[in-house]
Amino acid sequence: MSERRARGRKISLRWALYALIVAASLLPALVLAPWFADKARGWLLDREMIREEMFHREAEIRLSLETERLISVLENKSDPIGWAMDDRDGDDGFNLLHVVDLFDRIIDREPMISNLMLYNLKGEVLASRTRLPHAPLHLRLDSPALVIPMHGRRFLGAPRALADGHVEFTISVPVRAFGEVRGVLAAAVQVQAFWDGVQALMPPHDSRVYLVDSRGALLAALHAAKGLEGRDAHTLLTGQEIVRELVAGRAWKRRVAYRGIEGDEVYGLATLVPGLKWGIVSEIPEEAIMHPIARTMLMLATVVVLLHVFFGLLSLVVARRLLTPFYALMRAVRAISEGRYRVLPEHSGIAEMDELADAFTRMAQVIGDREERLRTLSRAIEQAAESIIITDRNGVIEYMNAAFSKQTGYSPEEALGRTPSLLKSGEQDDAFYEKLWRTIRRGEVWEGRLVNRRKDGSLYSVLMTIAPVISDGEITHFVAIQQDISKQEELEAQFRQAQKMEALGALVGGIAHDFNNSLAAMNAHLYLMRKDAQGKESLERRIGKVSTLVDSSANMIAQLLAFARKDAVRMAPVDLRALAEETAAMMRASLPASIGLETALGDAPAPVMADKTQLRQMMINLIVNARDALEGAEHPCMRISLEIFDADEAFLRLHEIEMRGDGRFVRLTIADNGCGMDEETRRRMFDPFFTTKPAGKGSGLGLAMVFGAMQRLGGAIEVESAPGEGARFHLCLPLLDGEALADGESAREPAAREEEAESRGDVLLVDDREDVREPIAEFLECVGFRVWQAEDGEQGLALFDEHCDAMRLVVTDMVMPGMSGAEMMRKIRERHGCVPAVFITGYDPERLDGIGDMALVRAIGKPVDFNELEQAVTELLDEADEGAAGGAA
Amino acid sequence: MSEGVFREVLRAVFRKRRLRLAAGLLAALALTGCDGASAPGEAGAAADARPVVKIGRLICGGHLPLAVVEQRFQGDLPFRLETVQNHDWNDVVADMESGRLAGTFILSPLAMELIRKGLAAHIVLMADRNGNGFVLSKKFADIGDLAGKDAIIAVPHRYSQHHVLLNLALKQHGLSLDDITVVAMPPRDMINALRRGEIDGFVVGEPEGNKAVHLKAGWMAAISPGIWKDHMDHVFILADAFVRKHPDWARALVAALRKAGGFIEAHPHEAAVMGESYTGSEAAVFEQVLTDPPDWIDYSDMRPTLPRLRAMAREMVAARLWPSVPADLARYVDASLLEAGPAHE
């Protein structure tokens, strides 16, 4: 709920800031304006009140003084009137003319007096004077205005309204003569005139002032009062609270507005006039107070508006200035949320914002680096060759990488949410898994091999490591890394096979070398014996059979050496297509007619670098094996095919072949539909002397020879076979270009040379085995050389030094105890120049170490082919002679 | 800053047409909570569409029930009561005779004199009993001192209970009206006249007497319960024409006035506050009259009875106001309106 509410309440920072500024600019005005207005009202009201109060004081004094003055006037005049009344002159008893004259003067002098009456003690009017248009003042005998003065007291009457609309009050004083009251002098004072007279004595005053009597009746107004027109002059104003207060004898000085006598809002002031008990009411129109306040309010409102506009504009600028870095920061945050951590917020020039931006940038960089590392880690996990899965603590798969899919065949949709038990193969029992779970639930790492089942049902071996993921001391997940070791196991098998073949090769090579030496000696002796037995037919026949057996043994030894890759081969470009065609044609004759032989060799040459003889032997071996496998087959058929292909990386890696040239290979396939081979046969078929043929029929060296030869040639052999499904042997060799083939063929033209009969000089023959040295010595002597024999290098060096002048040639074994043939030869040449040399070796003559840089050197293998030896000797001597001739010339 | 002051400011601002916009803005921002109701009095007057009945009165304590009805029990009336303050008794008489007033509170002797002379009205209620005082100048230590001093004593009206009481008071002190000079003077002028020495004392209805004492203009020589216990003071008369035309209104008015009398007795302080402008006296002063002594002025029994009327008539004869007691005095009173209304004593 609170989250939704939080989402719903989004406030724009820009508008919030602007609202704040507006409030800040308006609120003080809203507070200050009424405050100022209130203060101003107070000040103005005080001023007006004080002014009115001062006027009231003045008016009160003036009214009292004026009243006293009028009374004094009457009292002063009463004396002469009293004397006049006492001055009896005629029937009426007093001088009326004199009184009237006095009355006239009073009337003339005092405009507020409308009537002057002189009464005797009977209440009879003795004299009167009336100011027109006023009516005469008639007092009843019981009137206080008469009764009281008759008792010698002056009387000040209350105002009363007359029929003519005027309001008057009566002042009456006793008229005395000789200390006795003789009459009453009464004067009617017209209130408005009285008030006007008082006003005339006071400074001008323009406010609303009303004079009321003690009953609350209006006596006079200082101005032409609105709203009172048409009402009785002596109208009661007791409807007004201020007047009622006066009637109650209290002054009014309240600072509240009320609806005044003239109907508008006013502030009032009312005071009582001492003695008269009249009241003076001042009403100050609210308008008079509020007008300057309104004017001030207008000014204030104007200032507020202007300030608001100013601050509004200022706020926009400031807000923009303040918020720009905010928005930049927001953009940076957005960029970061999109994974772009290098977007830097611009510097704003505001210290705090820049500090924030810098801190943010640093944080973003740290987060970016961290995320990059996490991403790398994630990518590494995702792209790891090993399959990785992450499960929760219950084993439910939450994550799997691509390798897992590739390895198991399960897509994420199929595997996520399930447990790894979907891989169970049944190869491990329940106890195995229980132990596994116990281990990882203890927080320990489990590591081991197990066999799993792919989605397609096939099994595969893995090396698995399962580690618990611990967070805050509790296992939250498990991470399992499993490495498919099927390939590794295959490689290990291959490695073990290679080691076995290597060991066999070393063993066979050693045996073959010694056996070959023996055969070489036997061959040499047989050669000599055949020369000695010339003409002895039976002996020649036997020697011939022995020689055949020696050749057969030599052939077997040659195959063993080929398997051990220690045979003597002559590498040259060979057209495999032509060779295959030639061999197939040759073998056709030796195959039973029931066996069909098909060839699919094409027309294009397929040049390869190989020993042609060896290559032919390999084909013969395979064809013979196929022939044997076809025995008993219903429709025995053999097929020899040739195709050229581009080797891919997998092919090269599988057979550990280095890429050379353009990577094109030729595949020679010899296939049959014979009995085929089972797994065991396929696993051991290249072992020397392993054969499935009956005893005496196969030596078990054919496929071993092929295997070794293919290794030597830098090619590969692939076999496809299953019981009852025949077999297909693929010989794959790097393909040369066509020109190489042409050069090779021309180089292979043998040169025939006439045997020289005459002596051809001295030869140093060195070999540690006498049985080898003797036949060679005899042969060399036969071909015209004088032979000096030595058993080792030191002896040979000494002999050569001794007979160096006649020495034309050195024939030496390569490997000997002590000084080797090459070392000896090097020293001879150091002492005697470039003497030709023939090295005899039981190993590959082309791979002899230490003679690579020597000129006039030949190497031949054991057993020694005397023809080859003779050819080598002849060529060397010819070259030496040519060199000598060249040097002489 | 009070809201009222600011509203006054805005009212002033609104009087200026050119300021309406600014004032409106300020008002909208600041015074959204201000109400625009008019003053309660104005609203009440505007809403009260009942017919108006005018009743006369003077500034006199005896007329206090009228103030209480006007201010507190207006709701009990089928009409709106409007009191008319007259300047003096002459005005009251003139208004009654002219029919301007439906009724009035009036001095009981004056009422009897008016009826005797033919005014078409009846005494329907007594305003109060007692409630008068005799104030003397401080130059007299006792009422008896008035003898031979050519003293002038003022009464509100020649036909007033005060005149009767003055006569009795003088009698009680061995004097007669012949020993002094009686002068009629509006009560509102008495205190000032006493202060100025124009008169030597006065008999008047409260609170004027107590007020004179309060203002130190004189001293209270006697109060009416001490002169004539439970004498009739003011009475309430209704014009016969009004009663004939609106008998229900008349009954309701009489009932309301009796109810007001009961209220005054029960709540003297509140009644004194209500009557400030009716009595022309501060509430505290009049409250004292109402409470100390308790029988100084009594509103508890407002029933007009013939015996009381006869007693007053006899005293009027004694004071030489009437030559004799009229034989038809019973017709002066109409208690039927009172009988129909609820009793509040």
Coordinates of C-alpha atoms in Angstrom, one line a residue, chain A residues 284-623:
Chain A
I284 CA -15.4 58.4 12.6
P285 CA -16.4 56.7 9.4
E286 CA -14.6 53.5 8.9
E287 CA -14.0 54.7 5.4
A288 CA -11.9 57.6 6.7
I289 CA -9.7 55.1 8.7
M290 CA -9.6 52.5 6.0
H291 CA -9.0 54.6 3.0
P292 CA -5.3 55.2 3.7
I293 CA -5.0 51.6 4.8
A294 CA -6.6 50.5 1.5
R295 CA -4.1 52.8 -0.3
T296 CA -1.3 51.1 1.7
M297 CA -2.7 47.7 0.8
L298 CA -2.7 48.7 -2.8
M299 CA 0.9 49.7 -2.6
L300 CA 1.7 46.5 -0.7
A301 CA -0.2 44.4 -3.2
T302 CA 1.6 46.0 -6.0
V303 CA 4.9 45.5 -4.3
V304 CA 4.0 41.9 -3.6
V305 CA 3.0 41.3 -7.2
L306 CA 6.2 42.9 -8.4
L307 CA 8.2 40.9 -5.9
H308 CA 6.4 37.8 -6.9
V309 CA 7.1 38.4 -10.6
F310 CA 10.7 39.2 -9.8
F311 CA 11.1 36.2 -7.6
G312 CA 9.2 34.0 -10.0
L313 CA 11.6 34.9 -12.8
L314 CA 14.5 34.6 -10.4
S315 CA 13.2 31.3 -9.2
L316 CA 13.0 30.0 -12.8
V317 CA 16.6 31.0 -13.4
V318 CA 17.7 29.6 -10.0
A319 CA 15.6 26.5 -10.4
R320 CA 17.1 25.9 -13.8
R321 CA 20.6 26.6 -12.5
L322 CA 20.0 24.3 -9.6
L323 CA 18.1 21.6 -11.4
T324 CA 20.3 21.3 -14.4
P325 CA 23.0 19.3 -12.6
F326 CA 20.1 17.3 -11.0
Y327 CA 18.9 16.4 -14.5
A328 CA 22.4 15.7 -15.6
L329 CA 22.7 13.4 -12.6
M330 CA 19.4 11.8 -13.5
R331 CA 20.6 11.2 -17.1
A332 CA 23.7 9.7 -15.7
V333 CA 21.6 7.5 -13.4
R334 CA 19.5 6.5 -16.4
A335 CA 22.7 5.7 -18.4
I336 CA 23.9 3.6 -15.5
S337 CA 20.6 1.8 -15.3
E338 CA 21.2 1.0 -19.0
G339 CA 24.6 -0.3 -18.2
R340 CA 26.6 2.7 -19.4
Y341 CA 28.9 3.6 -16.5
R342 CA 31.2 6.0 -18.2
V343 CA 28.6 8.8 -18.7
L344 CA 29.9 11.6 -16.5
P345 CA 27.6 14.4 -15.3
E346 CA 28.7 17.8 -16.3
H347 CA 30.2 20.1 -13.8
S348 CA 27.7 22.7 -12.7
G349 CA 29.8 25.2 -10.9
I350 CA 27.9 24.6 -7.7
A351 CA 30.3 23.2 -5.2
E352 CA 27.9 20.9 -3.5
M353 CA 26.5 19.6 -6.7
D354 CA 29.9 19.1 -8.2
E355 CA 31.0 17.3 -5.1
L356 CA 27.9 15.1 -5.4
A357 CA 28.6 14.6 -9.1
D358 CA 32.2 13.6 -8.4
A359 CA 31.2 11.3 -5.7
F360 CA 28.5 9.9 -8.0
T361 CA 31.0 9.5 -10.8
R362 CA 33.4 7.7 -8.5
M363 CA 30.6 5.5 -7.3
A364 CA 29.5 4.8 -10.9
Q365 CA 33.0 3.9 -11.9
V366 CA 33.3 1.6 -8.9
I367 CA 30.0 0.0 -9.7
G368 CA 30.9 -0.1 -13.4
D369 CA 34.2 -1.8 -12.7
R370 CA 32.4 -4.2 -10.3
E371 CA 29.7 -4.9 -12.8
E372 CA 32.2 -5.4 -15.6
R373 CA 34.0 -7.9 -13.4
L374 CA 30.7 -9.5 -12.6
R375 CA 29.8 -9.4 -16.3
T376 CA 33.1 -11.0 -17.2
L377 CA 32.6 -13.5 -14.5
S378 CA 29.1 -14.1 -15.8
R379 CA 30.3 -14.4 -19.3
A380 CA 33.1 -16.7 -18.2
I381 CA 30.6 -18.9 -16.4
E382 CA 28.1 -18.6 -19.4
Q383 CA 30.8 -19.4 -21.9
A384 CA 32.8 -21.8 -19.8
A385 CA 33.7 -25.0 -21.6
E386 CA 32.7 -26.8 -18.5
S387 CA 29.0 -27.0 -17.8
I388 CA 27.9 -25.1 -14.7
I389 CA 24.6 -25.2 -13.0
I390 CA 23.5 -23.4 -9.9
T391 CA 20.7 -24.9 -7.8
D392 CA 18.9 -23.7 -4.7
R393 CA 19.5 -25.4 -1.4
N394 CA 16.9 -28.0 -2.4
G395 CA 18.7 -28.8 -5.6
V396 CA 16.3 -27.0 -8.0
I397 CA 18.2 -25.7 -10.9
E398 CA 18.1 -21.9 -11.1
Y399 CA 20.9 -21.3 -13.5
M400 CA 22.7 -23.3 -16.3
N401 CA 25.2 -22.2 -18.8
A402 CA 25.4 -22.9 -22.5
A403 CA 27.9 -25.7 -22.0
F404 CA 25.5 -27.5 -19.9
S405 CA 22.9 -27.3 -22.7
K406 CA 25.5 -28.4 -25.2
Q407 CA 26.7 -31.2 -23.0
T408 CA 23.3 -32.6 -21.9
G409 CA 21.0 -31.5 -24.8
Y410 CA 18.6 -29.9 -22.3
S411 CA 17.5 -26.4 -23.1
P412 CA 17.0 -23.9 -20.2
E413 CA 13.3 -24.2 -20.5
E414 CA 13.6 -27.9 -20.0
A415 CA 16.1 -27.9 -17.2
L416 CA 15.4 -24.8 -15.1
G417 CA 13.1 -25.6 -12.2
R418 CA 14.0 -29.2 -12.2
T419 CA 16.6 -31.1 -10.2
P420 CA 19.9 -32.5 -11.6
S421 CA 18.3 -36.0 -11.2
L422 CA 17.2 -35.6 -14.8
L423 CA 20.8 -36.5 -15.7
K424 CA 20.7 -39.7 -13.7
S425 CA 22.1 -42.6 -15.7
G426 CA 21.7 -45.4 -13.3
E427 CA 25.4 -46.1 -13.4
Q428 CA 25.7 -44.9 -9.8
D429 CA 23.7 -46.4 -7.0
D430 CA 21.6 -44.5 -4.4
A431 CA 24.4 -44.7 -1.8
F432 CA 26.6 -42.7 -4.2
Y433 CA 24.1 -39.8 -4.3
E434 CA 23.4 -40.0 -0.6
K435 CA 27.0 -39.6 0.1
L436 CA 27.2 -36.7 -2.3
W437 CA 24.4 -34.9 -0.7
R438 CA 25.7 -35.5 2.8
T439 CA 29.0 -34.0 1.8
I440 CA 27.7 -30.8 0.2
R441 CA 25.1 -30.3 2.9
R442 CA 27.9 -30.3 5.5
G443 CA 29.2 -27.3 3.6
E444 CA 32.0 -29.3 2.1
V445 CA 33.0 -29.6 -1.6
W446 CA 32.3 -32.8 -3.3
E447 CA 34.4 -33.9 -6.2
G448 CA 34.2 -37.0 -8.2
R449 CA 33.6 -38.8 -11.4
L450 CA 30.2 -40.0 -12.5
V451 CA 28.4 -41.1 -15.5
N452 CA 25.4 -39.0 -16.6
R453 CA 22.8 -39.5 -19.2
R454 CA 22.1 -36.9 -22.0
K455 CA 18.6 -36.0 -23.2
D456 CA 19.1 -38.3 -26.1
G457 CA 19.8 -41.2 -23.7
S458 CA 23.5 -41.4 -24.4
L459 CA 25.9 -41.6 -21.5
Y460 CA 28.9 -39.5 -20.8
S461 CA 31.5 -39.3 -18.2
V462 CA 32.0 -36.2 -16.2
L463 CA 34.3 -34.9 -13.5
M464 CA 32.0 -33.0 -11.3
T465 CA 32.7 -30.5 -8.5
I466 CA 29.8 -29.4 -6.3
A467 CA 30.4 -26.6 -3.9
P468 CA 27.9 -25.0 -1.5
V469 CA 27.3 -21.3 -1.7
I470 CA 27.3 -19.9 1.8
S471 CA 25.7 -16.6 2.7
D472 CA 25.6 -15.3 6.3
G473 CA 26.6 -18.7 7.5
E474 CA 23.8 -20.6 5.7
I475 CA 23.9 -22.6 2.5
T476 CA 21.7 -20.9 0.0
H477 CA 22.8 -22.5 -3.3
F478 CA 25.0 -25.2 -4.8
V479 CA 27.2 -24.6 -7.8
A480 CA 28.1 -27.7 -9.8
I481 CA 30.8 -27.7 -12.4
Q482 CA 31.0 -30.8 -14.5
Q483 CA 33.6 -31.5 -17.1
D484 CA 32.9 -34.0 -19.8
I485 CA 35.9 -36.3 -19.7
S486 CA 34.8 -38.6 -22.5
K487 CA 37.3 -37.0 -24.8
Q488 CA 39.9 -37.0 -22.1
E489 CA 39.3 -40.7 -21.6
E490 CA 39.6 -41.2 -25.3
L491 CA 42.7 -39.2 -25.4
E492 CA 44.1 -41.1 -22.5
A493 CA 43.3 -44.3 -24.3
Q494 CA 45.0 -42.9 -27.4
F495 CA 47.9 -41.9 -25.2
R496 CA 48.2 -45.3 -23.7
Q497 CA 48.1 -46.8 -27.2
A498 CA 50.7 -44.4 -28.4
Q499 CA 52.9 -45.2 -25.5
K500 CA 52.4 -48.9 -26.2
M501 CA 53.3 -48.4 -29.8
E502 CA 56.3 -46.3 -28.9
A503 CA 57.5 -48.9 -26.6
L504 CA 56.9 -51.6 -29.1
G505 CA 58.6 -49.5 -31.7
A506 CA 61.7 -49.1 -29.5
L507 CA 61.7 -52.8 -28.7
V508 CA 61.2 -53.9 -32.3
G509 CA 63.6 -51.3 -33.6
G510 CA 66.4 -52.5 -31.3
I511 CA 65.8 -56.1 -32.2
A512 CA 65.5 -55.3 -35.8
H513 CA 68.7 -53.3 -35.9
D514 CA 70.8 -56.1 -34.5
F515 CA 69.0 -58.7 -36.5
N516 CA 69.6 -56.6 -39.6
N517 CA 73.3 -56.4 -38.9
S518 CA 73.3 -60.1 -38.7
L519 CA 71.4 -60.4 -42.0
A520 CA 73.8 -57.9 -43.5
A521 CA 76.7 -60.0 -42.6
M522 CA 75.0 -63.1 -43.8
N523 CA 74.2 -61.4 -47.0
A524 CA 77.7 -60.3 -47.5
H525 CA 79.0 -63.7 -46.9
L526 CA 76.4 -65.3 -49.1
Y527 CA 77.6 -62.8 -51.8
L528 CA 81.2 -64.0 -51.4
M529 CA 80.1 -67.6 -51.2
R530 CA 78.2 -67.3 -54.4
K531 CA 81.4 -65.9 -56.0
D532 CA 83.4 -68.8 -54.6
A533 CA 80.8 -71.4 -55.6
Q534 CA 80.6 -70.4 -59.1
G535 CA 80.3 -73.6 -61.1
K536 CA 79.1 -75.6 -58.2
E537 CA 75.5 -76.0 -59.0
S538 CA 74.2 -77.7 -55.8
L539 CA 76.1 -75.3 -53.6
E540 CA 74.8 -72.3 -55.6
R541 CA 71.3 -73.7 -55.2
R542 CA 71.7 -74.0 -51.5
I543 CA 73.3 -70.6 -51.3
G544 CA 70.3 -69.4 -53.4
K545 CA 67.8 -70.8 -50.9
V546 CA 69.7 -69.3 -47.9
S547 CA 69.8 -66.0 -49.7
T548 CA 66.0 -66.3 -50.3
L549 CA 65.5 -66.9 -46.6
V550 CA 67.8 -64.0 -45.8
D551 CA 65.8 -61.8 -48.1
S552 CA 62.5 -62.9 -46.5
S553 CA 63.9 -62.1 -43.1
A554 CA 65.2 -58.8 -44.4
N555 CA 61.8 -58.1 -45.7
M556 CA 60.2 -58.9 -42.3
I557 CA 62.8 -56.8 -40.6
A558 CA 62.2 -54.0 -43.0
Q559 CA 58.5 -54.1 -42.1
L560 CA 59.3 -54.1 -38.4
L561 CA 61.6 -51.1 -39.0
A562 CA 58.9 -49.4 -40.9
F563 CA 56.5 -50.0 -37.9
A564 CA 59.2 -48.6 -35.7
R565 CA 59.7 -45.8 -38.2
K566 CA 63.4 -46.7 -38.3
D567 CA 63.5 -48.1 -41.8
A568 CA 65.4 -46.6 -44.6
V569 CA 63.0 -44.7 -46.8
R570 CA 63.6 -42.6 -49.9
M571 CA 61.0 -39.8 -49.8
A572 CA 60.0 -38.4 -53.1
P573 CA 56.9 -37.1 -54.7
V574 CA 54.7 -40.0 -55.8
D575 CA 51.5 -40.0 -57.7
L576 CA 49.3 -42.0 -55.4
R577 CA 46.6 -42.4 -58.0
A578 CA 49.0 -44.0 -60.5
L579 CA 50.6 -46.1 -57.8
A580 CA 47.2 -47.2 -56.6
E581 CA 46.1 -48.1 -60.1
E582 CA 49.4 -49.9 -60.8
T583 CA 49.2 -51.8 -57.5
A584 CA 45.6 -52.7 -58.0
A585 CA 46.4 -54.0 -61.4
M586 CA 49.3 -56.0 -60.0
M587 CA 47.3 -57.4 -57.1
R588 CA 44.3 -58.3 -59.4
A589 CA 46.2 -61.3 -60.6
S590 CA 46.9 -62.6 -57.2
L591 CA 43.3 -62.3 -56.0
P592 CA 40.8 -65.1 -56.3
A593 CA 38.5 -64.6 -59.2
S594 CA 35.5 -64.7 -56.8
I595 CA 36.6 -61.4 -55.2
G596 CA 35.5 -58.4 -57.1
L597 CA 37.8 -55.5 -57.2
E598 CA 36.6 -52.1 -57.9
T599 CA 38.6 -49.0 -58.2
A600 CA 37.4 -45.4 -58.1
L601 CA 40.6 -43.5 -58.5
G602 CA 39.7 -40.7 -60.8
D603 CA 41.9 -39.2 -63.4
A604 CA 43.6 -36.4 -61.6
P605 CA 47.1 -37.1 -60.2
A606 CA 47.4 -37.2 -56.5
P607 CA 51.0 -36.4 -55.6
V608 CA 52.2 -37.2 -52.2
M609 CA 55.6 -37.2 -50.5
A610 CA 56.4 -40.8 -49.8
D611 CA 58.7 -43.7 -50.3
K612 CA 57.1 -45.3 -53.4
T613 CA 58.2 -48.8 -52.5
Q614 CA 57.0 -48.5 -49.0
L615 CA 53.7 -47.0 -50.1
R616 CA 53.1 -49.9 -52.5
Q617 CA 53.9 -52.3 -49.7
M618 CA 51.3 -50.6 -47.5
M619 CA 48.7 -51.1 -50.2
I620 CA 49.7 -54.7 -50.8
N621 CA 49.4 -55.4 -47.1
L622 CA 45.9 -53.8 -46.9
I623 CA 44.8 -55.6 -50.1

